[in-house]
mmCIF file of C-alpha atoms and ligand atoms in Angstrom:
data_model
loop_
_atom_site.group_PDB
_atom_site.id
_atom_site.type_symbol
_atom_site.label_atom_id
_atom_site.label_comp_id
_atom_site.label_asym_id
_atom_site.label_seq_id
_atom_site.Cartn_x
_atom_site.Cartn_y
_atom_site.Cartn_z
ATOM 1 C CA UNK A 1 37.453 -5.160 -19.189
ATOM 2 C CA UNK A 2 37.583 -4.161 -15.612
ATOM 3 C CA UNK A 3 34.173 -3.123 -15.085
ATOM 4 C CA UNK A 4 32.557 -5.241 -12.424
ATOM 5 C CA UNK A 5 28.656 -4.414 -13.146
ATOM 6 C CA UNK A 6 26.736 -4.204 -16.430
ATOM 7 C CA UNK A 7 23.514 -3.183 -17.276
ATOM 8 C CA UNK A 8 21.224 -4.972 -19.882
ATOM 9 C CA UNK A 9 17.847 -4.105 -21.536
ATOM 10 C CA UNK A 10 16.759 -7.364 -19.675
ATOM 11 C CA UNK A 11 17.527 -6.261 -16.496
ATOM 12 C CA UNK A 12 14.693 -3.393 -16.865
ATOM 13 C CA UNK A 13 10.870 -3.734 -16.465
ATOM 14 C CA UNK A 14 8.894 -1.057 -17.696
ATOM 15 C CA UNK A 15 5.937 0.378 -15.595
ATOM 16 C CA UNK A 16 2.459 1.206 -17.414
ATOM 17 C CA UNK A 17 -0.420 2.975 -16.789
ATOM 18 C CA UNK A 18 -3.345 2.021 -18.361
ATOM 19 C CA UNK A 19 -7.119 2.526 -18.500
ATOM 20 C CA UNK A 20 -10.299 1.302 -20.488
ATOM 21 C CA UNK A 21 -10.522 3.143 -23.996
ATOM 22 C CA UNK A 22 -8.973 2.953 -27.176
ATOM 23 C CA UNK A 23 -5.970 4.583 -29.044
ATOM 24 C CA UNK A 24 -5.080 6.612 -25.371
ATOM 25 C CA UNK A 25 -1.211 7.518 -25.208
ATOM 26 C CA UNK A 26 -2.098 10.638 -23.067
ATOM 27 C CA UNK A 27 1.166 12.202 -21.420
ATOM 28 C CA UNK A 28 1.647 12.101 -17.687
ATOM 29 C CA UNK A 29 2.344 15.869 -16.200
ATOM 30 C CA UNK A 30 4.251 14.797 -13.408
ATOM 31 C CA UNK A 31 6.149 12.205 -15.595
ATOM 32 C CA UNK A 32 7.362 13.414 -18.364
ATOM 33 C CA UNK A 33 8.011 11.027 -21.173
ATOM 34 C CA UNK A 34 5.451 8.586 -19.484
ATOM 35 C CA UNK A 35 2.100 8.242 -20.472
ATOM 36 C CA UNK A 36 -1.637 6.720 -19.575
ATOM 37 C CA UNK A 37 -2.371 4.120 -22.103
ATOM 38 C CA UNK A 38 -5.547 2.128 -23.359
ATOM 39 C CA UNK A 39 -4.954 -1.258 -23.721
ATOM 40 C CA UNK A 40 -4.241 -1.796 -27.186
ATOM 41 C CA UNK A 41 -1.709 1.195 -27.026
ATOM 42 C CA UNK A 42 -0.374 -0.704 -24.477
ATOM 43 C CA UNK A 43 0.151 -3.751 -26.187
ATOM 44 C CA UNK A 44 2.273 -2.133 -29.180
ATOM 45 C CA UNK A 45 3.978 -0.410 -26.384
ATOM 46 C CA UNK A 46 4.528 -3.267 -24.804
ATOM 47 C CA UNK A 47 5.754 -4.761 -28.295
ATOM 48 C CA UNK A 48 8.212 -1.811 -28.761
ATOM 49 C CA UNK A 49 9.730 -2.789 -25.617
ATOM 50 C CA UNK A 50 10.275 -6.057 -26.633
ATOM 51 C CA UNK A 51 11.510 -5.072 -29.521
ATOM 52 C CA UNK A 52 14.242 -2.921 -27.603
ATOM 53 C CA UNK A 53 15.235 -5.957 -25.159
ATOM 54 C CA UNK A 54 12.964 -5.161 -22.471
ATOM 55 C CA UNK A 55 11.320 -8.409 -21.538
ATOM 56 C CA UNK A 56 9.198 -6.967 -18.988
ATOM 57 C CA UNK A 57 6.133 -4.558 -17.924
ATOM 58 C CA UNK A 58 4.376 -4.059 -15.161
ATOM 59 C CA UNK A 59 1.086 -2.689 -15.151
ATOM 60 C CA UNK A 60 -0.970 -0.235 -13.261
ATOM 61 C CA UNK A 61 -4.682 0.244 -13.819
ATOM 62 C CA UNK A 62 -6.997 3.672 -13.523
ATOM 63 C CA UNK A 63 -10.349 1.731 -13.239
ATOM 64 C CA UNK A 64 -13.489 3.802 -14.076
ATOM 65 C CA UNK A 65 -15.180 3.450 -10.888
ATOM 66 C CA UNK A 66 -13.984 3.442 -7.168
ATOM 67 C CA UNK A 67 -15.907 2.548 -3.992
ATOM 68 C CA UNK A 68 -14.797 2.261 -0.427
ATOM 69 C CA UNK A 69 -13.999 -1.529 -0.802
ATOM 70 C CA UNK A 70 -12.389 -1.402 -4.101
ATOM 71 C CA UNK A 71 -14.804 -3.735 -6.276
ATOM 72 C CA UNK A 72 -13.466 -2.442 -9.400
ATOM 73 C CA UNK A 73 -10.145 -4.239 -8.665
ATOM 74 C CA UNK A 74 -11.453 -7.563 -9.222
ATOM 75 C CA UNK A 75 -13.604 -6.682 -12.563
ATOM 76 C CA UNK A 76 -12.442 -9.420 -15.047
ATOM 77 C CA UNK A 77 -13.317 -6.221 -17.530
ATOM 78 C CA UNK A 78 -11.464 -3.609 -15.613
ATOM 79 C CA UNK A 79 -8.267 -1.769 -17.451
ATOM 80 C CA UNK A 80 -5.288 -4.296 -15.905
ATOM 81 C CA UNK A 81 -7.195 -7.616 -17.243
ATOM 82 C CA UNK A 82 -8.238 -6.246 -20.178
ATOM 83 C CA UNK A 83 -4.518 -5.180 -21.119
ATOM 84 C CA UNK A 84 -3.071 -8.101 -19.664
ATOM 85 C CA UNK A 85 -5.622 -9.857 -22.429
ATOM 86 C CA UNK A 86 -4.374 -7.352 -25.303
ATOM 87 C CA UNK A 87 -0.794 -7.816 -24.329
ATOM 88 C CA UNK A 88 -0.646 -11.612 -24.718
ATOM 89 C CA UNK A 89 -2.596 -11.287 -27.862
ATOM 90 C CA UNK A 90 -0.051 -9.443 -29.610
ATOM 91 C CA UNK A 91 3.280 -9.850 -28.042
ATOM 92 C CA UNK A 92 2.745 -13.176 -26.484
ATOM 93 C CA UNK A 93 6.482 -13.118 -25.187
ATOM 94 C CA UNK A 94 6.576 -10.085 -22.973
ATOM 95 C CA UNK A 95 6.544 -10.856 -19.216
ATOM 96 C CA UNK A 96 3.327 -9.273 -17.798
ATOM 97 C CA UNK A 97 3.971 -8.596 -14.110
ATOM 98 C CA UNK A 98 0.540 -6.966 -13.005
ATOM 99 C CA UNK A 99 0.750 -4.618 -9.064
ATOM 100 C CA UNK A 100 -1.586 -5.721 -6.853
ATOM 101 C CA UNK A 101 -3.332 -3.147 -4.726
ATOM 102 C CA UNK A 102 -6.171 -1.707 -3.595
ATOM 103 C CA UNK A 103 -5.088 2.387 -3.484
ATOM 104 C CA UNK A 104 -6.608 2.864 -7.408
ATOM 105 C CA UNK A 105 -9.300 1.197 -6.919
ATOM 106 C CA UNK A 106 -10.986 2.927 -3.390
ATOM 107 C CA UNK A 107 -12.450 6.352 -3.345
ATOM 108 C CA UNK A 108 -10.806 6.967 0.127
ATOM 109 C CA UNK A 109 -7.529 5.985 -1.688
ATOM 110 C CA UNK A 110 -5.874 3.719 0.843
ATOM 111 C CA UNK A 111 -4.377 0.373 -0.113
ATOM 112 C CA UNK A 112 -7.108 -1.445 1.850
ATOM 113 C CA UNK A 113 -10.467 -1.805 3.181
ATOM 114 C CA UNK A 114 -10.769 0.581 6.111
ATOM 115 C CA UNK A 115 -12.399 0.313 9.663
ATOM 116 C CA UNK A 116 -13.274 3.153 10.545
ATOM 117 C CA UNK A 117 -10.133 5.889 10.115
ATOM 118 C CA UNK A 118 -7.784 2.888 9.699
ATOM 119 C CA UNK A 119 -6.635 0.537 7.477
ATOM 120 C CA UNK A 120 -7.954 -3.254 8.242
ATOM 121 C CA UNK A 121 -5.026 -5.820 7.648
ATOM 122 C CA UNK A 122 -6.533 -8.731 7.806
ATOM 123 C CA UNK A 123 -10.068 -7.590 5.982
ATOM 124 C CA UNK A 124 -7.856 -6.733 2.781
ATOM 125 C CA UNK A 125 -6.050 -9.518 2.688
ATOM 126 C CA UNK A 126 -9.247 -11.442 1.053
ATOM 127 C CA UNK A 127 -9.374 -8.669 -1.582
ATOM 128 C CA UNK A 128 -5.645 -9.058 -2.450
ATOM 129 C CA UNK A 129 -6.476 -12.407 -2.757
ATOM 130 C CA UNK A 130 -9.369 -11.752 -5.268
ATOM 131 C CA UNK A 131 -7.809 -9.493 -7.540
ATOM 132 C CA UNK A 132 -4.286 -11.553 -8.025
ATOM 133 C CA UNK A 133 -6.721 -14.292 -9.345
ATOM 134 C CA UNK A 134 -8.229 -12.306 -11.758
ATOM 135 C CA UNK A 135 -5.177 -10.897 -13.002
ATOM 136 C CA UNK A 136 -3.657 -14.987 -12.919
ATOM 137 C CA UNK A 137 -7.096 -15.898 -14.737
ATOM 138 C CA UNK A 138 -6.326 -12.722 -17.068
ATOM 139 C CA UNK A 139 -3.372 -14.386 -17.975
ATOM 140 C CA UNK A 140 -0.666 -12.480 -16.096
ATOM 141 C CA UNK A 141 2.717 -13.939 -16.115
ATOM 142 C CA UNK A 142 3.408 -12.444 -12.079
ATOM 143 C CA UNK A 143 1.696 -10.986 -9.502
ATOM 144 C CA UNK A 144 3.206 -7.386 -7.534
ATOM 145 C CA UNK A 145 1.285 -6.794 -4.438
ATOM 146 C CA UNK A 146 2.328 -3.488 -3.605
ATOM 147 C CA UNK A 147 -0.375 -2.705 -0.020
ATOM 148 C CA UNK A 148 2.070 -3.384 2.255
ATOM 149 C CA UNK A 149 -0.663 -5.496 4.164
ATOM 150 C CA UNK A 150 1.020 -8.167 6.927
ATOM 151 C CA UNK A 151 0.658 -11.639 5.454
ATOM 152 C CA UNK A 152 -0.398 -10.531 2.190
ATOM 153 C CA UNK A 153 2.015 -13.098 0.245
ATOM 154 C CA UNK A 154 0.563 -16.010 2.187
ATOM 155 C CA UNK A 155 -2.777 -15.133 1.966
ATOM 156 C CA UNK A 156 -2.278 -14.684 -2.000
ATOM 157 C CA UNK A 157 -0.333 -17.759 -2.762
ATOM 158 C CA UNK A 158 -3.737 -19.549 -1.278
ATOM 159 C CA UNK A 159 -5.946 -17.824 -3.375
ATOM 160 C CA UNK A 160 -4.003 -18.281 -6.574
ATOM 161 C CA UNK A 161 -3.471 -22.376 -5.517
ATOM 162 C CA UNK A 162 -6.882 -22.613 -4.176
ATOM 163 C CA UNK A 163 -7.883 -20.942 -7.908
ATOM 164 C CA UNK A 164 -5.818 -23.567 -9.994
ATOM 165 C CA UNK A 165 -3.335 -20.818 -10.690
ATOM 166 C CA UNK A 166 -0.437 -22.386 -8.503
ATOM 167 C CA UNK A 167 2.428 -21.166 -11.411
ATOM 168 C CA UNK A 168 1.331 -17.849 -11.271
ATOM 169 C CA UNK A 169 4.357 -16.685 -8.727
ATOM 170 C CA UNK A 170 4.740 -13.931 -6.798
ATOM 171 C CA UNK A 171 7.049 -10.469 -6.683
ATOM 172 C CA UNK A 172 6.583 -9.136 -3.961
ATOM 173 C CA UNK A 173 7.404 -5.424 -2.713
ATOM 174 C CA UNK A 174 8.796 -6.370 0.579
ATOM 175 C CA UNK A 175 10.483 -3.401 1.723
ATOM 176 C CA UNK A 176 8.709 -0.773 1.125
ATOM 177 C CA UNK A 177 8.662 2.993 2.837
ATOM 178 C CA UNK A 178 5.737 5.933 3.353
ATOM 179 C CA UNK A 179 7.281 9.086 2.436
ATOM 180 C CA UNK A 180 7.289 11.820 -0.287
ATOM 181 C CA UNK A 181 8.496 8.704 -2.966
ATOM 182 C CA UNK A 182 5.288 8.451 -4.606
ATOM 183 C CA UNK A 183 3.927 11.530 -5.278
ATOM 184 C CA UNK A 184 3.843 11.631 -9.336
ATOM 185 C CA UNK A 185 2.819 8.310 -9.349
ATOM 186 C CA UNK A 186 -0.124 9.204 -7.329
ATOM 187 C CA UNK A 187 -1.016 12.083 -9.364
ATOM 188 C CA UNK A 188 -0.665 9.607 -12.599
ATOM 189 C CA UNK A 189 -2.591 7.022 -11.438
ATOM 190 C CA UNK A 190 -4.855 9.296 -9.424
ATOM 191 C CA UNK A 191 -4.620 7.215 -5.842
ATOM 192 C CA UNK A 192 -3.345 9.669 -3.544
ATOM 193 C CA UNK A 193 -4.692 9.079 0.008
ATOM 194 C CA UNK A 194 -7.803 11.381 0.725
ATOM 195 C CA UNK A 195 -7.073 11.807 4.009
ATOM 196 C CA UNK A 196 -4.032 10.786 6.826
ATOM 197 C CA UNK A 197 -1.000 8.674 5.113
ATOM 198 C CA UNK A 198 0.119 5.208 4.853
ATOM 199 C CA UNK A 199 2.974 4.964 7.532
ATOM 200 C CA UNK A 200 0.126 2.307 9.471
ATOM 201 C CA UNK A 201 1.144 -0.214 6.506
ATOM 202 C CA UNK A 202 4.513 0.984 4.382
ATOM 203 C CA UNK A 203 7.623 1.123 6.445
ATOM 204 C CA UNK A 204 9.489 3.769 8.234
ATOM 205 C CA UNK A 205 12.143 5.467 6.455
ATOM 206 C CA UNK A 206 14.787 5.034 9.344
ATOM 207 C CA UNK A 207 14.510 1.539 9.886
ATOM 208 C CA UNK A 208 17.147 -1.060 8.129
ATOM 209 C CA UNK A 209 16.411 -3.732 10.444
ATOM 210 C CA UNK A 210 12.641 -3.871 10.108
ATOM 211 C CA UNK A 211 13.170 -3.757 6.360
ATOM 212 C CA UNK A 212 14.868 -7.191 6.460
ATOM 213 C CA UNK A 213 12.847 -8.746 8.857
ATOM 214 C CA UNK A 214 9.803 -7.407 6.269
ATOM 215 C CA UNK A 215 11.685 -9.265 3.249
ATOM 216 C CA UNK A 216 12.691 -12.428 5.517
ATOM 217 C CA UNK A 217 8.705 -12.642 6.532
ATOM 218 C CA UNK A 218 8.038 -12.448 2.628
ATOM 219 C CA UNK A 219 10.486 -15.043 1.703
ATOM 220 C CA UNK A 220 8.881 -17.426 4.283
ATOM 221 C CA UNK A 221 5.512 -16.995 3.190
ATOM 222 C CA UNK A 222 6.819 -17.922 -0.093
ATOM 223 C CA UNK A 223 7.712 -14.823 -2.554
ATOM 224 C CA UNK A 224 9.203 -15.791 -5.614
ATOM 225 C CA UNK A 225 10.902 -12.422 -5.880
ATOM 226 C CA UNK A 226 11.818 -9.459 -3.940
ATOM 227 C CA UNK A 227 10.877 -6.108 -4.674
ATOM 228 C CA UNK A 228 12.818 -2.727 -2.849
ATOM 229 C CA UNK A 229 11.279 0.495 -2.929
ATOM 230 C CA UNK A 230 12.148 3.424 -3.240
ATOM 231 C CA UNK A 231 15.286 2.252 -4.862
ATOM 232 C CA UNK A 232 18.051 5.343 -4.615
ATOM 233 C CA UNK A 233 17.091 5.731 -1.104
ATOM 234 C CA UNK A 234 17.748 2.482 -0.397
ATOM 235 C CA UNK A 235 20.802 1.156 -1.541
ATOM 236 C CA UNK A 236 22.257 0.052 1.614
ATOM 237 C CA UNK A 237 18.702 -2.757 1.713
ATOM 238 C CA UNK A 238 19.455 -4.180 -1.751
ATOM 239 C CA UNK A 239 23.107 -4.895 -0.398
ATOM 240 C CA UNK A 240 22.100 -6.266 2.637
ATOM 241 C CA UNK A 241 19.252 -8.414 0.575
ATOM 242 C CA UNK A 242 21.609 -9.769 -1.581
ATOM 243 C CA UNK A 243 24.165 -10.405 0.956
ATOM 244 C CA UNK A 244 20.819 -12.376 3.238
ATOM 245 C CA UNK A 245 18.701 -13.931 0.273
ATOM 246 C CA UNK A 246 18.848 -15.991 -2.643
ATOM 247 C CA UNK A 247 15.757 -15.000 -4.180
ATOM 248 C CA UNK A 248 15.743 -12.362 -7.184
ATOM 249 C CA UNK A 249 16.229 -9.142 -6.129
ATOM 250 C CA UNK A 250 14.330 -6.468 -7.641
ATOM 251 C CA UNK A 251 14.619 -2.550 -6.765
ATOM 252 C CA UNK A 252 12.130 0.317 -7.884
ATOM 253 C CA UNK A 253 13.400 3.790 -9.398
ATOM 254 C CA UNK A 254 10.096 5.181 -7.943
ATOM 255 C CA UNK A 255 8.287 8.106 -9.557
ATOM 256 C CA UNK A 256 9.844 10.786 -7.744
ATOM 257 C CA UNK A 257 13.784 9.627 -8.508
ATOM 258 C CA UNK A 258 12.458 9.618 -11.925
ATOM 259 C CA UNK A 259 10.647 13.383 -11.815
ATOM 260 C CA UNK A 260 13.948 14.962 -10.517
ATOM 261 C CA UNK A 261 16.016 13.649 -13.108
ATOM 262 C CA UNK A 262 13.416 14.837 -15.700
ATOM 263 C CA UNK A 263 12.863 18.411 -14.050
ATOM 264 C CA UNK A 264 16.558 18.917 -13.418
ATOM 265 C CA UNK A 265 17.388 17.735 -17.040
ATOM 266 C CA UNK A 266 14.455 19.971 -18.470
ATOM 267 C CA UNK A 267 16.165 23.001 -17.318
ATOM 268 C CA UNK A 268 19.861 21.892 -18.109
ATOM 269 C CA UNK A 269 21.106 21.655 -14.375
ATOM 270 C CA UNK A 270 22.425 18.232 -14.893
ATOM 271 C CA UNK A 271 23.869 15.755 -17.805
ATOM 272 C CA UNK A 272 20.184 13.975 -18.350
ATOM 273 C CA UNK A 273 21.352 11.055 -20.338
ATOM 274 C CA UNK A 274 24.682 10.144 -18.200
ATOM 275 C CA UNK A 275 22.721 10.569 -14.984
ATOM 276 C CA UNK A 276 20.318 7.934 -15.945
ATOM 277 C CA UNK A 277 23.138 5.393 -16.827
ATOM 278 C CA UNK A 278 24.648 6.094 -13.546
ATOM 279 C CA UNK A 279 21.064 5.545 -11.619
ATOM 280 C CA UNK A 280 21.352 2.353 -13.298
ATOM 281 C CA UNK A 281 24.524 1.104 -12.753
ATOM 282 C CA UNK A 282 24.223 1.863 -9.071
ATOM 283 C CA UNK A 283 21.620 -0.472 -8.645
ATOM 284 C CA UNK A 284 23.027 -3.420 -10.318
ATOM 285 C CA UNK A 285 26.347 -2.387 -7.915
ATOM 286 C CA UNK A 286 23.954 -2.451 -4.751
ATOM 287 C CA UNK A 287 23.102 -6.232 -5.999
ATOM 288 C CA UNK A 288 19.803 -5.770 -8.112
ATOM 289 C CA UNK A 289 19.061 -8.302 -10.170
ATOM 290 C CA UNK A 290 16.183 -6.438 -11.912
ATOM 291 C CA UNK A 291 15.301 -2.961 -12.326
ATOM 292 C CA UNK A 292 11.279 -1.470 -12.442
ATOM 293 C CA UNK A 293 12.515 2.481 -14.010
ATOM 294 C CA UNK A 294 10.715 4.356 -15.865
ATOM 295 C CA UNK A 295 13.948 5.439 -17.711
ATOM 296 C CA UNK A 296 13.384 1.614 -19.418
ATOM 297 C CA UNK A 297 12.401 2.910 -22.903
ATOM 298 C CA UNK A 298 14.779 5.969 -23.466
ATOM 299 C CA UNK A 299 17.928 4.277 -21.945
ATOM 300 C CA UNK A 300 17.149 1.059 -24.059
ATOM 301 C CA UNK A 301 16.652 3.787 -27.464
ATOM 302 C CA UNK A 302 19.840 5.592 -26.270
ATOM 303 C CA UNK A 303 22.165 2.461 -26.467
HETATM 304 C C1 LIG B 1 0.450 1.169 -5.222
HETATM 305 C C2 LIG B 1 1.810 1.576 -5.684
HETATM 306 C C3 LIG B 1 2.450 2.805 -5.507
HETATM 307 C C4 LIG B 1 3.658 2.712 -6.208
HETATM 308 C C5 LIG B 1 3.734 1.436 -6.744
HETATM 309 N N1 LIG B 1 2.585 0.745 -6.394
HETATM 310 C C6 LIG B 1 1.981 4.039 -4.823
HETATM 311 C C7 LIG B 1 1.897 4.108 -3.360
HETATM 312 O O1 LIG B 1 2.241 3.182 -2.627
HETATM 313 O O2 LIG B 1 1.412 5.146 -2.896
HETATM 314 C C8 LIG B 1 4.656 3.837 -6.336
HETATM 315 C C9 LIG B 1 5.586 3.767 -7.509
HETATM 316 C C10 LIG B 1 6.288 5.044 -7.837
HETATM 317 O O3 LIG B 1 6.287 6.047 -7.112
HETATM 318 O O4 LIG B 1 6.872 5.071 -8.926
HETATM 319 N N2 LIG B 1 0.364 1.002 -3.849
#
């Protein structure tokens, strides 16, 4: 009766990875419990969730070819499309959110097209465009972009108007910091940087201010939602972002948050299953209104 926050299965959207094939559910090393699916696993995955109140996914794709520009990104036949195809067919319902970027996708394994050593802003903004149509055209319900790029959200919202999909809207992940985060997400999707890092386009660590002015530059250019990242580390942002904007308010419990719980748990240094509620309730106490974890499933089985 006196508890001031809640969590819900509908709070949670479930991250997948997923790849061309069929019948792949093909664990994750550095995620245990999380796996690399094909798109039909996917889609009873996807189903399950459903099933357990999770209205949400959002997908990640492992293409099967990468070039310095990223083409595979905007293959209508590439593993995100495809699954956001298989996903509709079968559990029409579900809320496909679909991360745009361009780190899969490029053999060098930055988030955009480079000139020479360095990633080109404006150059990748035409991709982003590109490949949040064909995810739109795919029949995505929401598009992530995740690249960090400046003026990404504007440039996007004209290629999905200037494409006929003006309803597709836009989540974007507007505060969002280079660091350590990331790494079993980059082994699981295989887009680690081959060379330097990406503090030239993802955000400082130390800096609150620039964070907001990131998410107020976002809002303006017309995101739909707001996406924080990495989401322990950055409790004090989703405060402040609920405190400064009306839009929904989304937070990330980034691969790495997720690995520690895991590896702790695994060897019995911590109470797995209460640590996980308490992740969760933090972030609804910060002010999230939604919650990207890969805890989604087990929590959602547990209660
Ligand atoms: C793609 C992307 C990344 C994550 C989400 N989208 C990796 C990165 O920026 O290197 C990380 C999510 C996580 O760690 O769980 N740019």
């Amino acid at each position: 009766m006196m508890r001031e926050n809640h969590v819900a299965p509908t709070d949670l959207i479930a991250p997948l990875f997923v790849q061309t094939g069929e019948n792949i559910r093909e664990p994750i090393a550095s995620l245990p419990g999380q796996n690399r699916f094909s798109p039909d696993t996917s889609a009873k995955e996807a189903l399950e969730l459903w099933n357990l109140g999770i209205p949400a996914v959002i997908l990640f794709g492992i293409p099967d070819s990468k070039d310095a520009i990223g083409t595979s990104a905007t293959d209508p036949n590439g593993p995100v499309p495809r699954t956001i195809r298989e996903i509709k067919r079968l559990a029409p319902e579900v809320c496909v959110i679909a991360d745009v970027c361009a780190c899969e996708y490029t053999d060098h394994g930055h988030c955009g097209i480079l000139h020479g050593e360095t990633v080109d802003n404006d150059a990748t903004l035409e991709l982003l465009g590109r490949v949040a149509v064909a995810y739109a055209r795919a029949g995505c319900d929401m598009v992530a972009p995740s690249d960090m790029m400046d003026g990404r959200v504007a440039a996007i919202r004209g290629a999905l108007d200037a494409a006929g999909c003006a309803m597709t809207p836009i989540m974007s992940y507007a505060a969002k910091f280079a660091g350590a985060f990331y790494g079993p997400f980059r082994d699981a999707a295989g887009s680690a940087p081959s060379f330097g890092d990406r503090r030239s386009y993802q955000m400082d660590i130390s800096n609150r201010r620039e964070a907001l002015r990131e998410m107020a530059l976002d809002t303006e250019e017309g995101a739909d939602a707001l996406i924080i990242k990495p989401g322990l580390f950055c409790l004090d942002l989703v405060r402040d972002a609920r405190e400064r904007f009306d839009l929904p308010l989304c937070v990330y419990n980034v691969s790495s948050e997720y690995a520690m719980i895991k590896a702790a748990g695994q060897i019995g240094w911590i109470n797995e299953k209460q640590l996980i509620d308490e992740t969760l309730i933090s972030f609804k106490r910060a002010g999230a209104d939604l919650i990207i974890t890969y805890h989604a499933r087990e929590w959602a089985e547990a209660i």
